[in-house]
Amino acid sequence: MSTLSRHLANEDILLNLQAASKKCLFEAIGQHMEKTHRVAHESVTAALHRRELAASTALGNGVAVPHARVIGLNNIRVLYVRPIVPMMSYAADGHPVTDIVVLLVPAPATQEHLDVLAHVASLFSEPGFRTALRACLNPADVLRLFERWPH
């Protein structure tokens, strides 16, 4: 099991999410966290928004990794989000964002959240991984790919 997949659950893989902007994306993530994990959506939404104001979390090549410390969160949560329509407004390099890994951590953050960020950056730097991920059509396949990459 990878560093990332230890914190990613099947119910936190959101394929075909309707989000036309970062604001809509962060709101949808907040709603999901409140409904699924009983973390106040305002806390999640505000934390992601504050972090994004500091600097863009778009990595390039269609990937973004919004991350934030969230009040009321007891452990690290990772979400994988694939918007229905690629997000042009998020793209730092001009490539539309198609893959979003959200990292939510309790405050104070620990070394573990930096390890997860490093693992995400490493995975998504591999074109083969990005291609394989985009071919996954359901959450179980996405989770399996995260757990088993590289083969």
mmCIF file of C-alpha atoms in Angstrom:
data_model
loop_
_atom_site.group_PDB
_atom_site.id
_atom_site.type_symbol
_atom_site.label_atom_id
_atom_site.label_comp_id
_atom_site.label_asym_id
_atom_site.label_seq_id
_atom_site.Cartn_x
_atom_site.Cartn_y
_atom_site.Cartn_z
ATOM 1 C CA MET A 1 0.000 0.000 0.000
ATOM 2 C CA SER A 2 1.385 3.408 -0.968
ATOM 3 C CA THR A 3 1.750 6.485 1.229
ATOM 4 C CA LEU A 4 -1.120 8.088 -0.647
ATOM 5 C CA SER A 5 -3.517 5.140 -0.718
ATOM 6 C CA ARG A 6 -3.351 4.754 3.085
ATOM 7 C CA HIS A 7 -5.364 7.977 3.286
ATOM 8 C CA LEU A 8 -7.612 7.539 0.231
ATOM 9 C CA ALA A 9 -10.958 5.767 0.635
ATOM 10 C CA ASN A 10 -13.305 4.567 -2.086
ATOM 11 C CA GLU A 11 -15.974 7.085 -0.994
ATOM 12 C CA ASP A 12 -13.472 9.921 -1.477
ATOM 13 C CA ILE A 13 -12.958 9.232 -5.174
ATOM 14 C CA LEU A 14 -15.235 11.663 -6.974
ATOM 15 C CA LEU A 15 -15.413 10.979 -10.688
ATOM 16 C CA ASN A 16 -17.325 13.286 -13.035
ATOM 17 C CA LEU A 17 -17.685 16.083 -10.503
ATOM 18 C CA GLN A 18 -19.514 19.190 -11.695
ATOM 19 C CA ALA A 19 -17.138 22.090 -10.942
ATOM 20 C CA ALA A 20 -16.702 24.984 -13.338
ATOM 21 C CA SER A 21 -14.267 26.915 -11.130
ATOM 22 C CA LYS A 22 -11.956 26.526 -8.146
ATOM 23 C CA LYS A 23 -14.637 28.116 -5.973
ATOM 24 C CA CYS A 24 -17.187 25.498 -7.101
ATOM 25 C CA LEU A 25 -14.601 22.731 -6.662
ATOM 26 C CA PHE A 26 -13.761 23.771 -3.096
ATOM 27 C CA GLU A 27 -17.450 24.105 -2.243
ATOM 28 C CA ALA A 28 -18.165 20.593 -3.591
ATOM 29 C CA ILE A 29 -15.243 19.171 -1.605
ATOM 30 C CA GLY A 30 -16.509 20.908 1.531
ATOM 31 C CA GLN A 31 -20.027 19.522 1.018
ATOM 32 C CA HIS A 32 -18.607 16.036 0.467
ATOM 33 C CA MET A 33 -16.487 16.208 3.621
ATOM 34 C CA GLU A 34 -19.459 17.344 5.703
ATOM 35 C CA LYS A 35 -21.766 14.664 4.329
ATOM 36 C CA THR A 36 -19.241 11.824 4.374
ATOM 37 C CA HIS A 37 -16.923 12.638 7.282
ATOM 38 C CA ARG A 38 -18.889 15.136 9.408
ATOM 39 C CA VAL A 39 -16.335 17.912 8.992
ATOM 40 C CA ALA A 40 -17.919 21.351 8.631
ATOM 41 C CA HIS A 41 -17.981 22.243 4.951
ATOM 42 C CA GLU A 42 -17.238 25.909 5.732
ATOM 43 C CA SER A 43 -14.018 24.879 7.462
ATOM 44 C CA VAL A 44 -12.863 22.822 4.472
ATOM 45 C CA THR A 45 -13.918 25.368 1.856
ATOM 46 C CA ALA A 46 -12.318 28.304 3.666
ATOM 47 C CA ALA A 47 -9.057 26.433 4.305
ATOM 48 C CA LEU A 48 -8.704 25.396 0.658
ATOM 49 C CA HIS A 49 -9.529 28.892 -0.534
ATOM 50 C CA ARG A 50 -7.002 30.517 1.847
ATOM 51 C CA ARG A 51 -4.269 28.122 0.725
ATOM 52 C CA GLU A 52 -4.991 28.736 -2.945
ATOM 53 C CA LEU A 53 -4.779 32.502 -2.421
ATOM 54 C CA ALA A 54 -1.212 32.043 -1.148
ATOM 55 C CA ALA A 55 -0.120 30.253 -4.352
ATOM 56 C CA SER A 56 -1.647 28.077 -7.032
ATOM 57 C CA THR A 57 -1.667 24.368 -6.278
ATOM 58 C CA ALA A 58 -1.714 23.403 -9.965
ATOM 59 C CA LEU A 59 1.315 21.206 -10.743
ATOM 60 C CA GLY A 60 0.960 21.245 -14.523
ATOM 61 C CA ASN A 61 0.237 18.458 -17.009
ATOM 62 C CA GLY A 62 -3.454 18.586 -16.059
ATOM 63 C CA VAL A 63 -2.850 18.001 -12.340
ATOM 64 C CA ALA A 64 -3.679 20.092 -9.274
ATOM 65 C CA VAL A 65 -3.109 19.289 -5.611
ATOM 66 C CA PRO A 66 -5.133 21.633 -3.428
ATOM 67 C CA HIS A 67 -4.160 21.081 0.184
ATOM 68 C CA ALA A 68 -4.882 22.726 3.507
ATOM 69 C CA ARG A 69 -4.939 22.393 7.275
ATOM 70 C CA VAL A 70 -8.545 21.973 8.386
ATOM 71 C CA ILE A 71 -9.973 22.756 11.813
ATOM 72 C CA GLY A 72 -11.991 19.833 13.151
ATOM 73 C CA LEU A 73 -10.172 17.189 11.136
ATOM 74 C CA ASN A 74 -8.676 14.359 13.190
ATOM 75 C CA ASN A 75 -6.599 12.593 10.540
ATOM 76 C CA ILE A 76 -5.292 13.082 7.021
ATOM 77 C CA ARG A 77 -7.882 12.774 4.260
ATOM 78 C CA VAL A 78 -7.060 12.433 0.590
ATOM 79 C CA LEU A 79 -9.651 12.822 -2.152
ATOM 80 C CA TYR A 80 -9.218 12.162 -5.854
ATOM 81 C CA VAL A 81 -11.446 14.341 -8.013
ATOM 82 C CA ARG A 82 -12.008 14.200 -11.751
ATOM 83 C CA PRO A 83 -14.178 17.064 -13.010
ATOM 84 C CA ILE A 84 -16.693 16.363 -15.796
ATOM 85 C CA VAL A 85 -15.244 19.256 -17.767
ATOM 86 C CA PRO A 86 -11.506 19.982 -17.483
ATOM 87 C CA MET A 87 -10.889 23.173 -15.523
ATOM 88 C CA MET A 88 -9.199 25.807 -17.667
ATOM 89 C CA SER A 89 -9.105 28.480 -14.963
ATOM 90 C CA TYR A 90 -6.976 26.278 -12.711
ATOM 91 C CA ALA A 91 -4.217 25.573 -15.210
ATOM 92 C CA ALA A 92 -0.916 27.315 -14.474
ATOM 93 C CA ASP A 93 0.757 25.890 -17.585
ATOM 94 C CA GLY A 94 -2.173 26.310 -19.981
ATOM 95 C CA HIS A 95 -3.153 22.619 -19.802
ATOM 96 C CA PRO A 96 -6.696 22.100 -18.520
ATOM 97 C CA VAL A 97 -6.812 20.394 -15.114
ATOM 98 C CA THR A 98 -8.300 16.910 -15.346
ATOM 99 C CA ASP A 99 -6.903 15.266 -12.193
ATOM 100 C CA ILE A 100 -7.180 16.750 -8.721
ATOM 101 C CA VAL A 101 -5.759 15.227 -5.565
ATOM 102 C CA VAL A 102 -7.024 17.006 -2.464
ATOM 103 C CA LEU A 103 -4.998 16.693 0.729
ATOM 104 C CA LEU A 104 -6.678 17.778 3.950
ATOM 105 C CA VAL A 105 -4.649 17.612 7.149
ATOM 106 C CA PRO A 106 -5.339 18.353 10.805
ATOM 107 C CA ALA A 107 -3.541 21.233 12.473
ATOM 108 C CA PRO A 108 -0.758 21.103 13.360
ATOM 109 C CA ALA A 109 0.479 19.311 10.258
ATOM 110 C CA THR A 110 3.107 16.582 10.514
ATOM 111 C CA GLN A 111 5.874 15.190 8.334
ATOM 112 C CA GLU A 112 3.375 12.625 7.048
ATOM 113 C CA HIS A 113 1.452 15.241 5.065
ATOM 114 C CA LEU A 114 4.706 16.314 3.367
ATOM 115 C CA ASP A 115 5.379 12.661 2.527
ATOM 116 C CA VAL A 116 1.928 12.378 0.928
ATOM 117 C CA LEU A 117 2.511 15.555 -1.111
ATOM 118 C CA ALA A 118 5.872 14.234 -2.293
ATOM 119 C CA HIS A 119 4.302 10.915 -3.264
ATOM 120 C CA VAL A 120 1.563 12.677 -5.246
ATOM 121 C CA ALA A 121 4.135 14.798 -7.094
ATOM 122 C CA SER A 122 6.182 11.696 -7.889
ATOM 123 C CA LEU A 123 3.205 9.663 -9.152
ATOM 124 C CA PHE A 124 1.806 12.426 -11.335
ATOM 125 C CA SER A 125 5.195 13.224 -12.857
ATOM 126 C CA GLU A 126 4.946 9.875 -14.655
ATOM 127 C CA PRO A 127 3.039 10.144 -17.970
ATOM 128 C CA GLY A 128 2.209 6.418 -17.801
ATOM 129 C CA PHE A 129 0.523 6.827 -14.451
ATOM 130 C CA ARG A 130 -1.538 9.801 -15.636
ATOM 131 C CA THR A 131 -2.655 7.863 -18.710
ATOM 132 C CA ALA A 132 -3.565 4.778 -16.670
ATOM 133 C CA LEU A 133 -5.479 6.890 -14.148
ATOM 134 C CA ARG A 134 -7.499 8.664 -16.824
ATOM 135 C CA ALA A 135 -8.509 5.261 -18.193
ATOM 136 C CA CYS A 136 -10.048 4.229 -14.836
ATOM 137 C CA LEU A 137 -13.819 4.488 -15.027
ATOM 138 C CA ASN A 138 -14.845 3.734 -11.446
ATOM 139 C CA PRO A 139 -13.570 4.450 -7.928
ATOM 140 C CA ALA A 140 -12.460 0.858 -7.284
ATOM 141 C CA ASP A 141 -10.160 0.928 -10.325
ATOM 142 C CA VAL A 142 -8.751 4.312 -9.292
ATOM 143 C CA LEU A 143 -8.021 3.083 -5.772
ATOM 144 C CA ARG A 144 -6.446 -0.120 -7.083
ATOM 145 C CA LEU A 145 -4.160 1.880 -9.388
ATOM 146 C CA PHE A 146 -3.035 4.150 -6.524
ATOM 147 C CA GLU A 147 -2.369 1.087 -4.353
ATOM 148 C CA ARG A 148 -0.432 -0.893 -6.954
ATOM 149 C CA TRP A 149 1.545 1.659 -8.985
ATOM 150 C CA PRO A 150 4.124 0.863 -10.177
ATOM 151 C CA HIS A 151 3.027 -2.589 -11.258
#
